[in-house]
mmCIF file with all atom_site columns, C-alpha atoms in Angstrom:
data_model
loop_
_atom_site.group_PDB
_atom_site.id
_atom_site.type_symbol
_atom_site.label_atom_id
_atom_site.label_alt_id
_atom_site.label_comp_id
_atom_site.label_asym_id
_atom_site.label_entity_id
_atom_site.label_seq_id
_atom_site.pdbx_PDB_ins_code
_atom_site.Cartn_x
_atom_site.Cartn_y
_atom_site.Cartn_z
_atom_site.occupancy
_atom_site.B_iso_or_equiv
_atom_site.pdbx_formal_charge
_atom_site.auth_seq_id
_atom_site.auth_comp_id
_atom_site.auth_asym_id
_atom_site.auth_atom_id
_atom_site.pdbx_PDB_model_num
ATOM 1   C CA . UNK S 1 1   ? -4.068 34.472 1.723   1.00 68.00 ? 1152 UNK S CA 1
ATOM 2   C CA . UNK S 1 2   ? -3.123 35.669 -1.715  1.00 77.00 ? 1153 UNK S CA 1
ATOM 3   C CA . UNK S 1 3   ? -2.201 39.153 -2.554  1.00 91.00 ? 1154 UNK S CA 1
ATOM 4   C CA . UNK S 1 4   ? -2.450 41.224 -6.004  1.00 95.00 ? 1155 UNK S CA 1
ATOM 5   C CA . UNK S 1 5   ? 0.320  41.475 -7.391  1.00 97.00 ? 1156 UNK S CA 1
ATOM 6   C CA . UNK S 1 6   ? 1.107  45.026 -9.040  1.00 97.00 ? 1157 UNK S CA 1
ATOM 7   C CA . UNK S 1 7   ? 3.351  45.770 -12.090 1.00 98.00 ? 1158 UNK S CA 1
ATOM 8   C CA . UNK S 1 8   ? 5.697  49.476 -11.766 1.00 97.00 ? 1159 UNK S CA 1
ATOM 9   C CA . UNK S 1 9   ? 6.836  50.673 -14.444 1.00 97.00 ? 1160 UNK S CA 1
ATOM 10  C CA . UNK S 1 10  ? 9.833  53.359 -14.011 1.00 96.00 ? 1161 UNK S CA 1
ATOM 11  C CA . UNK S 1 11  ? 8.168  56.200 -13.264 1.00 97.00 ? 1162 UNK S CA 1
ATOM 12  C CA . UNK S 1 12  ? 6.483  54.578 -10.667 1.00 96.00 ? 1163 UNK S CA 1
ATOM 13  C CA . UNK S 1 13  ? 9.150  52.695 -9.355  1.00 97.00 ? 1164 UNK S CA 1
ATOM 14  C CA . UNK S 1 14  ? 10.752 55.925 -8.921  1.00 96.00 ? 1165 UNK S CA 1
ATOM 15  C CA . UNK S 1 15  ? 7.794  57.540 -7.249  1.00 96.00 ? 1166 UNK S CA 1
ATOM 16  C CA . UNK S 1 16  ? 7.814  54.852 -4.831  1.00 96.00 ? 1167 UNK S CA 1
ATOM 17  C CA . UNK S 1 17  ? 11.101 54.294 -4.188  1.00 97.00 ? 1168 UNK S CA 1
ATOM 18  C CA . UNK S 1 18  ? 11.120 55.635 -0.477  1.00 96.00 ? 1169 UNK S CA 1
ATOM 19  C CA . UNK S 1 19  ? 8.350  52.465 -0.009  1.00 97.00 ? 1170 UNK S CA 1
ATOM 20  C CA . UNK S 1 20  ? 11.075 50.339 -2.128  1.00 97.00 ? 1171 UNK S CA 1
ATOM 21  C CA . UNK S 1 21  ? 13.844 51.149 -0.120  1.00 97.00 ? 1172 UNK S CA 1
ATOM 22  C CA . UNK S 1 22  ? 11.977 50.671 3.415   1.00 97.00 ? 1173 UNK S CA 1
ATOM 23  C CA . UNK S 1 23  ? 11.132 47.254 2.214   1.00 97.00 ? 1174 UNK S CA 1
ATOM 24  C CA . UNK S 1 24  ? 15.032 46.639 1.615   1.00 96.00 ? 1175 UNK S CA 1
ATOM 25  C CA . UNK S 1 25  ? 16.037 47.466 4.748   1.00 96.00 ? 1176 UNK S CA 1
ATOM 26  C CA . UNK S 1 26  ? 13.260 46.113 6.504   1.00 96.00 ? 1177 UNK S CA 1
ATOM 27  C CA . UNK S 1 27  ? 14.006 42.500 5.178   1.00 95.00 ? 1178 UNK S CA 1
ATOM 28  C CA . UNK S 1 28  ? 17.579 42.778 5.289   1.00 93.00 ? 1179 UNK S CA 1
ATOM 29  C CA . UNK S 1 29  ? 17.910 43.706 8.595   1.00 93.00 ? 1180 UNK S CA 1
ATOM 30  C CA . UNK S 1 30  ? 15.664 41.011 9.518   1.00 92.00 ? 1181 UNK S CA 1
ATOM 31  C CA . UNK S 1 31  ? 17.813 38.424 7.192   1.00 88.00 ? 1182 UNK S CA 1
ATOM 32  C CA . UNK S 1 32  ? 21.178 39.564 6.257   1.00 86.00 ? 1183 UNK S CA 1
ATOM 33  C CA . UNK S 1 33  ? 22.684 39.630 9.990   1.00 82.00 ? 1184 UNK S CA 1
ATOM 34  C CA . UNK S 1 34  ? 26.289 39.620 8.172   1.00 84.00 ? 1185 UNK S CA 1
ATOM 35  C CA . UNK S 1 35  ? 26.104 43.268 7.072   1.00 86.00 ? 1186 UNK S CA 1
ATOM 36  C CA . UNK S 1 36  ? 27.387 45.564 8.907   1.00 87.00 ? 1187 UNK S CA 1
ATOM 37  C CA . UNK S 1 37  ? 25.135 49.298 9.422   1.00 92.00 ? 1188 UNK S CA 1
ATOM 38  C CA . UNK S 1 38  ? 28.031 50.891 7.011   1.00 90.00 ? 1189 UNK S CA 1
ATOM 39  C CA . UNK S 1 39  ? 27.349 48.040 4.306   1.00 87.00 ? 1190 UNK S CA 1
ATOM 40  C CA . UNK S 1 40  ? 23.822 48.370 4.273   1.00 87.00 ? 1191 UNK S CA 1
ATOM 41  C CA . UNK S 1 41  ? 24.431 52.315 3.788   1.00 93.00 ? 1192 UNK S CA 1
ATOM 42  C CA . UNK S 1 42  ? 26.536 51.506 0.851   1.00 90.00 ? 1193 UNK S CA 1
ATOM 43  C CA . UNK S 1 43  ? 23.828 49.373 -0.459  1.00 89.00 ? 1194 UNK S CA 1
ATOM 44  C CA . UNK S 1 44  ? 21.160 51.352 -0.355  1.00 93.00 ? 1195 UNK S CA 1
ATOM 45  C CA . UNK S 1 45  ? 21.816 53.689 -3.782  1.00 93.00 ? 1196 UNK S CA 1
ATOM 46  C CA . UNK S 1 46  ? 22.557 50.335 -5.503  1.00 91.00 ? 1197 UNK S CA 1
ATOM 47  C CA . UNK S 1 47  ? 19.072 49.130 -4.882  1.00 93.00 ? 1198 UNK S CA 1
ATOM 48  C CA . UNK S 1 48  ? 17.529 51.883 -6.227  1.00 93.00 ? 1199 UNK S CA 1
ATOM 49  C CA . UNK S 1 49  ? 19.716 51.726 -9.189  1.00 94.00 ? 1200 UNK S CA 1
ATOM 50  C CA . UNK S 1 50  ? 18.925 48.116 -9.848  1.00 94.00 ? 1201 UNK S CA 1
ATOM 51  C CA . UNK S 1 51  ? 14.805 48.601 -9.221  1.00 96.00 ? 1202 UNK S CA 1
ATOM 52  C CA . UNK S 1 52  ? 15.094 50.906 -12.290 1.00 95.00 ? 1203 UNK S CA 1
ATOM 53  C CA . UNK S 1 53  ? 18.033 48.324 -14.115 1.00 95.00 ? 1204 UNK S CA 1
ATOM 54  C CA . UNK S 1 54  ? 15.706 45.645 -14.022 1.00 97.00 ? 1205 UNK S CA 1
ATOM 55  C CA . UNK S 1 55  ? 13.244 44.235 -17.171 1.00 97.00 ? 1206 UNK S CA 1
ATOM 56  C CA . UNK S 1 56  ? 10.481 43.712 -14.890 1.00 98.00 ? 1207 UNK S CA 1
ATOM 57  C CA . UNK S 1 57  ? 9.789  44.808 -11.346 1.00 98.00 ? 1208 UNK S CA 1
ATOM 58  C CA . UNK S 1 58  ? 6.842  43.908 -9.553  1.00 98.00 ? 1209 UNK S CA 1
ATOM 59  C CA . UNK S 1 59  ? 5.358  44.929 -5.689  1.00 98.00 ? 1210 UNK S CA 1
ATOM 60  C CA . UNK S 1 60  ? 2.706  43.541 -2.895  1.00 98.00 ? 1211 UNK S CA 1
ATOM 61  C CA . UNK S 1 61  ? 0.669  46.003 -1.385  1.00 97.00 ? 1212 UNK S CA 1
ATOM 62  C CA . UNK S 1 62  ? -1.410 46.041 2.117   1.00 94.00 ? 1213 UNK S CA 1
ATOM 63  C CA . UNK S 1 63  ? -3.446 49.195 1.500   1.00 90.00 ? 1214 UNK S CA 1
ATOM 64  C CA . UNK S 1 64  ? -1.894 51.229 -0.194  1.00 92.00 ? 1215 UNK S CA 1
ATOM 65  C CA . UNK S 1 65  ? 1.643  50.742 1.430   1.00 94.00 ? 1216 UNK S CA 1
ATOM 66  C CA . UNK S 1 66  ? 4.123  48.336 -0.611  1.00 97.00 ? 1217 UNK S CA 1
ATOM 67  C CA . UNK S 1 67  ? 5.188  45.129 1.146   1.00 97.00 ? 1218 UNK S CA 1
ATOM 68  C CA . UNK S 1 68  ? 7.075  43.220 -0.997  1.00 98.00 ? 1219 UNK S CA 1
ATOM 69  C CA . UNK S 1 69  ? 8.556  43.673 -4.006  1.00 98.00 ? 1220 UNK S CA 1
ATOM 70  C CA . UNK S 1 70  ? 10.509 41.298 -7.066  1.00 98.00 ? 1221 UNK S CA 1
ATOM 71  C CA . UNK S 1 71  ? 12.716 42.327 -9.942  1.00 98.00 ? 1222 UNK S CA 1
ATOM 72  C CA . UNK S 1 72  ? 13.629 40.431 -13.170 1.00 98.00 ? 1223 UNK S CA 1
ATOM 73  C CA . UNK S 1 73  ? 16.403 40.815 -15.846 1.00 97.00 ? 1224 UNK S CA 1
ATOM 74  C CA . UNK S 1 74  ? 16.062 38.332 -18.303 1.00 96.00 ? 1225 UNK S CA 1
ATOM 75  C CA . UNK S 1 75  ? 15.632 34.645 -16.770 1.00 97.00 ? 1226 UNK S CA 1
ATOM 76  C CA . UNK S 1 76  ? 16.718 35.747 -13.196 1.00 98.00 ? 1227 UNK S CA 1
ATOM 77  C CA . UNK S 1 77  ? 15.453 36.982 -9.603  1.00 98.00 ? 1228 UNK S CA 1
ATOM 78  C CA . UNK S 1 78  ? 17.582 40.143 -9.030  1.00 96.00 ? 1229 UNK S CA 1
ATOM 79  C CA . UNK S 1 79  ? 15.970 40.887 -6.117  1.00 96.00 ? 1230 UNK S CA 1
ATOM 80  C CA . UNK S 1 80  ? 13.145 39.446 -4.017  1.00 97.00 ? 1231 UNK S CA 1
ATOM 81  C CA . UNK S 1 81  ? 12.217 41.361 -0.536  1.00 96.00 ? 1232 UNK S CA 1
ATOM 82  C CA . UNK S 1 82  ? 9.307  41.191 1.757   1.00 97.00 ? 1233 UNK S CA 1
ATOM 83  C CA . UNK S 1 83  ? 9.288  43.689 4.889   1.00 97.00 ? 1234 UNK S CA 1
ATOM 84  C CA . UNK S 1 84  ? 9.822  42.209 8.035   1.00 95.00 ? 1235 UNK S CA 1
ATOM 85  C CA . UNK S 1 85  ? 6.487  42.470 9.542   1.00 95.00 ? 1236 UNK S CA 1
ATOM 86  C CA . UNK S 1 86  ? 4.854  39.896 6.767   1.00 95.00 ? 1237 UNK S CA 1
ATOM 87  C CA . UNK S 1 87  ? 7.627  37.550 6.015   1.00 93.00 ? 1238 UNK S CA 1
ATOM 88  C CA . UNK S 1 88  ? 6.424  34.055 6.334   1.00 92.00 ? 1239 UNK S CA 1
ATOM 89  C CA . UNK S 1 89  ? 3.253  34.999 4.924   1.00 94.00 ? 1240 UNK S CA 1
ATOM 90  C CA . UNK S 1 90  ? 3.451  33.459 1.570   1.00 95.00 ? 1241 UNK S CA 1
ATOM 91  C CA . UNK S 1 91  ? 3.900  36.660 0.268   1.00 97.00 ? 1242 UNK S CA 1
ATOM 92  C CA . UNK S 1 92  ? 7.846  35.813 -1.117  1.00 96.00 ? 1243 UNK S CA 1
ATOM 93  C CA . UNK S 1 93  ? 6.296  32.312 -2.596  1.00 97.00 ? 1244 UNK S CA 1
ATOM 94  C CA . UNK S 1 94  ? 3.215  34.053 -4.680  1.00 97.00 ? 1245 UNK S CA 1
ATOM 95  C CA . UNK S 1 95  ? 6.006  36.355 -5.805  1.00 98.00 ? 1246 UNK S CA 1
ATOM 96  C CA . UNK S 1 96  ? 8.269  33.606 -7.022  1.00 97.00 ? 1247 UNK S CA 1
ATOM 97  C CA . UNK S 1 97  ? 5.206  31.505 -8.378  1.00 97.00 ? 1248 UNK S CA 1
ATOM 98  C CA . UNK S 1 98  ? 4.050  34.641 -10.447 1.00 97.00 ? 1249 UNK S CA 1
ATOM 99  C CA . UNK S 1 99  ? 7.555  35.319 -11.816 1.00 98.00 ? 1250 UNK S CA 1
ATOM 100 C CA . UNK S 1 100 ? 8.307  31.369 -12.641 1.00 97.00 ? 1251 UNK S CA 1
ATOM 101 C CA . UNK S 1 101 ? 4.565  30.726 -14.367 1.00 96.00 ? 1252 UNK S CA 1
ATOM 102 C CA . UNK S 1 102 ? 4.570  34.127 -15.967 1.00 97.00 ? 1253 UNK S CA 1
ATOM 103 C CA . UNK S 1 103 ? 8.348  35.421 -17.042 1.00 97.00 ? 1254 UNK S CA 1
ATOM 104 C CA . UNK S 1 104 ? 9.850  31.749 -17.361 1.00 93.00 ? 1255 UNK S CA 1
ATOM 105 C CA . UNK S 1 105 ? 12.816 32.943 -14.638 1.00 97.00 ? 1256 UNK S CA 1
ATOM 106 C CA . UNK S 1 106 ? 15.196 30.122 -13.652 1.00 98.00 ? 1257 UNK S CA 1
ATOM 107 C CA . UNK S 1 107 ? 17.394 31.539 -12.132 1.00 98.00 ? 1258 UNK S CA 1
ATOM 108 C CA . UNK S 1 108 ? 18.317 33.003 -8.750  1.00 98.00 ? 1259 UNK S CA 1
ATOM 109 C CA . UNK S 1 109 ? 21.430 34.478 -6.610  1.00 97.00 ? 1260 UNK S CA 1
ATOM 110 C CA . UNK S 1 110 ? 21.573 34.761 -3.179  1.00 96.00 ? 1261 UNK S CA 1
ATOM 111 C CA . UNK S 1 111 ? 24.154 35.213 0.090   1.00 92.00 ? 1262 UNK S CA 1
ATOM 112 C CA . UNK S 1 112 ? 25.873 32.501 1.439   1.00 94.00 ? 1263 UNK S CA 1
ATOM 113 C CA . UNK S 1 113 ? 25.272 33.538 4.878   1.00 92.00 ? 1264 UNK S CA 1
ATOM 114 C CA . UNK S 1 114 ? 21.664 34.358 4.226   1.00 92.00 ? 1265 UNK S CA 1
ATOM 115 C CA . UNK S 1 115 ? 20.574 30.666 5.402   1.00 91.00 ? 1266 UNK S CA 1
ATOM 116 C CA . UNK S 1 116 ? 17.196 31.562 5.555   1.00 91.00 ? 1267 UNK S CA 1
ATOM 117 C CA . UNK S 1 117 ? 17.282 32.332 1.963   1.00 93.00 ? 1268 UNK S CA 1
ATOM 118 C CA . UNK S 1 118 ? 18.818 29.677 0.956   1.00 96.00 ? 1269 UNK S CA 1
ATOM 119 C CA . UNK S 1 119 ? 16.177 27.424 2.430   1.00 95.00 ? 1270 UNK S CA 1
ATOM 120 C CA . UNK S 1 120 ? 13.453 29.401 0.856   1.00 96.00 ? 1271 UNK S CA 1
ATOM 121 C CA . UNK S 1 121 ? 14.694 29.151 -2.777  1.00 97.00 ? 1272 UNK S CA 1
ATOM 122 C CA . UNK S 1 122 ? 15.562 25.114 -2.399  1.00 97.00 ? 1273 UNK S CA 1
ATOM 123 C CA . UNK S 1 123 ? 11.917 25.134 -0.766  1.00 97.00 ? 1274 UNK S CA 1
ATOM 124 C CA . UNK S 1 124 ? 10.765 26.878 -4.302  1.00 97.00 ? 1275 UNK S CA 1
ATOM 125 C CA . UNK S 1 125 ? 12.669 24.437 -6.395  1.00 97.00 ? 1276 UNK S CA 1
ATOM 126 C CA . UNK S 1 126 ? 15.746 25.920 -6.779  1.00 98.00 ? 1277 UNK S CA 1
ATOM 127 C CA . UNK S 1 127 ? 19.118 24.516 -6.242  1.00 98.00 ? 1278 UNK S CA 1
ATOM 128 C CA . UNK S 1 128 ? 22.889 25.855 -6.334  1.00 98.00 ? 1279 UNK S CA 1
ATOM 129 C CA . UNK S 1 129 ? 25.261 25.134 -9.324  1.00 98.00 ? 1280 UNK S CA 1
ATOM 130 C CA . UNK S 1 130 ? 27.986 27.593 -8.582  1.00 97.00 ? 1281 UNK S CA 1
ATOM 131 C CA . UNK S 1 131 ? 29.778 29.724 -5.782  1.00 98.00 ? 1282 UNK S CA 1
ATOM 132 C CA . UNK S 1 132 ? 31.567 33.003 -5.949  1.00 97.00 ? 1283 UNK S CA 1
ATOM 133 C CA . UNK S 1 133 ? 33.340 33.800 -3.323  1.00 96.00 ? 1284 UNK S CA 1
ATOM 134 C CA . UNK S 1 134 ? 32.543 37.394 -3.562  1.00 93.00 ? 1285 UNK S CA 1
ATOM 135 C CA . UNK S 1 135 ? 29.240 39.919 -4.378  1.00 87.00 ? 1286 UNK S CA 1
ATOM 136 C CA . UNK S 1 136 ? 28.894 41.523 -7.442  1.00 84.00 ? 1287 UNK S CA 1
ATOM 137 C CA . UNK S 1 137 ? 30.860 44.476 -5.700  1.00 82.00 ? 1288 UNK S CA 1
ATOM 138 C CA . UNK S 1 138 ? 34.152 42.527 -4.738  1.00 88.00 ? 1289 UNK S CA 1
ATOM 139 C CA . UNK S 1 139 ? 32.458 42.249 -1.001  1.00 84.00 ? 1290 UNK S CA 1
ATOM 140 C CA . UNK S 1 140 ? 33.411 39.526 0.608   1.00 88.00 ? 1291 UNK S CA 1
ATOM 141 C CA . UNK S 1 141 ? 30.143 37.740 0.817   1.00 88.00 ? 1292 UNK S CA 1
ATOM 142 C CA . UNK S 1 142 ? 29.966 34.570 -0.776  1.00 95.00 ? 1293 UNK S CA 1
ATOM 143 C CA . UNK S 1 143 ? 27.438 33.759 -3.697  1.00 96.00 ? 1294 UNK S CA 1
ATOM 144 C CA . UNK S 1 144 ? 24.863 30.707 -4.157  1.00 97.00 ? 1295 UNK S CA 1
ATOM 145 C CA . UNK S 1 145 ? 23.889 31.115 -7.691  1.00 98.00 ? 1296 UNK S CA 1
ATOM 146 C CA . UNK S 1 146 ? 21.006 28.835 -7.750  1.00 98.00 ? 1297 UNK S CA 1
ATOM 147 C CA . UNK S 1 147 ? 18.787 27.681 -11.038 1.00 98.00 ? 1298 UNK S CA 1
ATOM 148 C CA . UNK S 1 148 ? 15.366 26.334 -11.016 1.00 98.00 ? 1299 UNK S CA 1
ATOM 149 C CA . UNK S 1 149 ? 15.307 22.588 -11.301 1.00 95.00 ? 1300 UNK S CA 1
ATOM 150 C CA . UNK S 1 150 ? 12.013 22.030 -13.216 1.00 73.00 ? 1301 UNK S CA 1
#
């Protein structure tokens, strides 16, 4: 099944951010079993500051309720998250399809101990060319940074 895939632009983004942020947690309590309920706290402001950092942010709607969601800066996935109740859909892969074909991205991030994800992107094409051994916050949560081999 394909889905349409909707364009927010800031002020919309911002109107929808409880949607946005329901999404987050949704998927990364279904993904990111490493986080501990005070990380995922923390996180949750950053998120909404990055939805609004980002070049280009896109959602997945059933009805008129937001499912999934995608944000680019430049060449590169900042986020990608589908709520729990319609991962393995195809929903993530028409994201990443749209964004590759449409925005030329190539390149991804994504947590070490997120296995899951880490099979998705290699499934999408991608592959990892560098570790951090820490998040973008000092966590200690290891980084695949992974680039698009086509």
């Amino acid at each position: 099944m394909s889905y349409k895939i909707e364009k927010l632009n800031k002020e919309l983004i911002k109107k929808e951010i409880s949607d946005i942020l329901n999404v987050w947690e949704s998927s990364v309590r279904a993904t990111h079993f490493f986080l501990k309920e005070s990380d995922i706290m923390d996180l949750k402001p950053l998120v909404e500051q990055g939805a609004l950092y980002v070049d280009e942010f896109f959602c997945i709607r059933n009805n008129e309720e937001i499912i999934a969601f995608i944000g680019i800066h430049e060449d590169k996935i900042e986020m990608l998250f589908v709520s729990d109740d319609f991962r393995g859909k195809g929903i993530g892969k028409q994201l990443i399809n749209f964004v590759i074909s449409n925005l030329n991205v190539k390149y991804v991030d994504v947590n070490e101990q997120n296995p899951e994800g880490t099979a998705f992107y290699e499934y999408m094409g991608f592959s990892v060319f560098k570790r951090s051994e820490f998040d973008d916050h000092g966590n200690p949560y290891p980084i695949l940074h992974m680039k698009l081999n086509k």
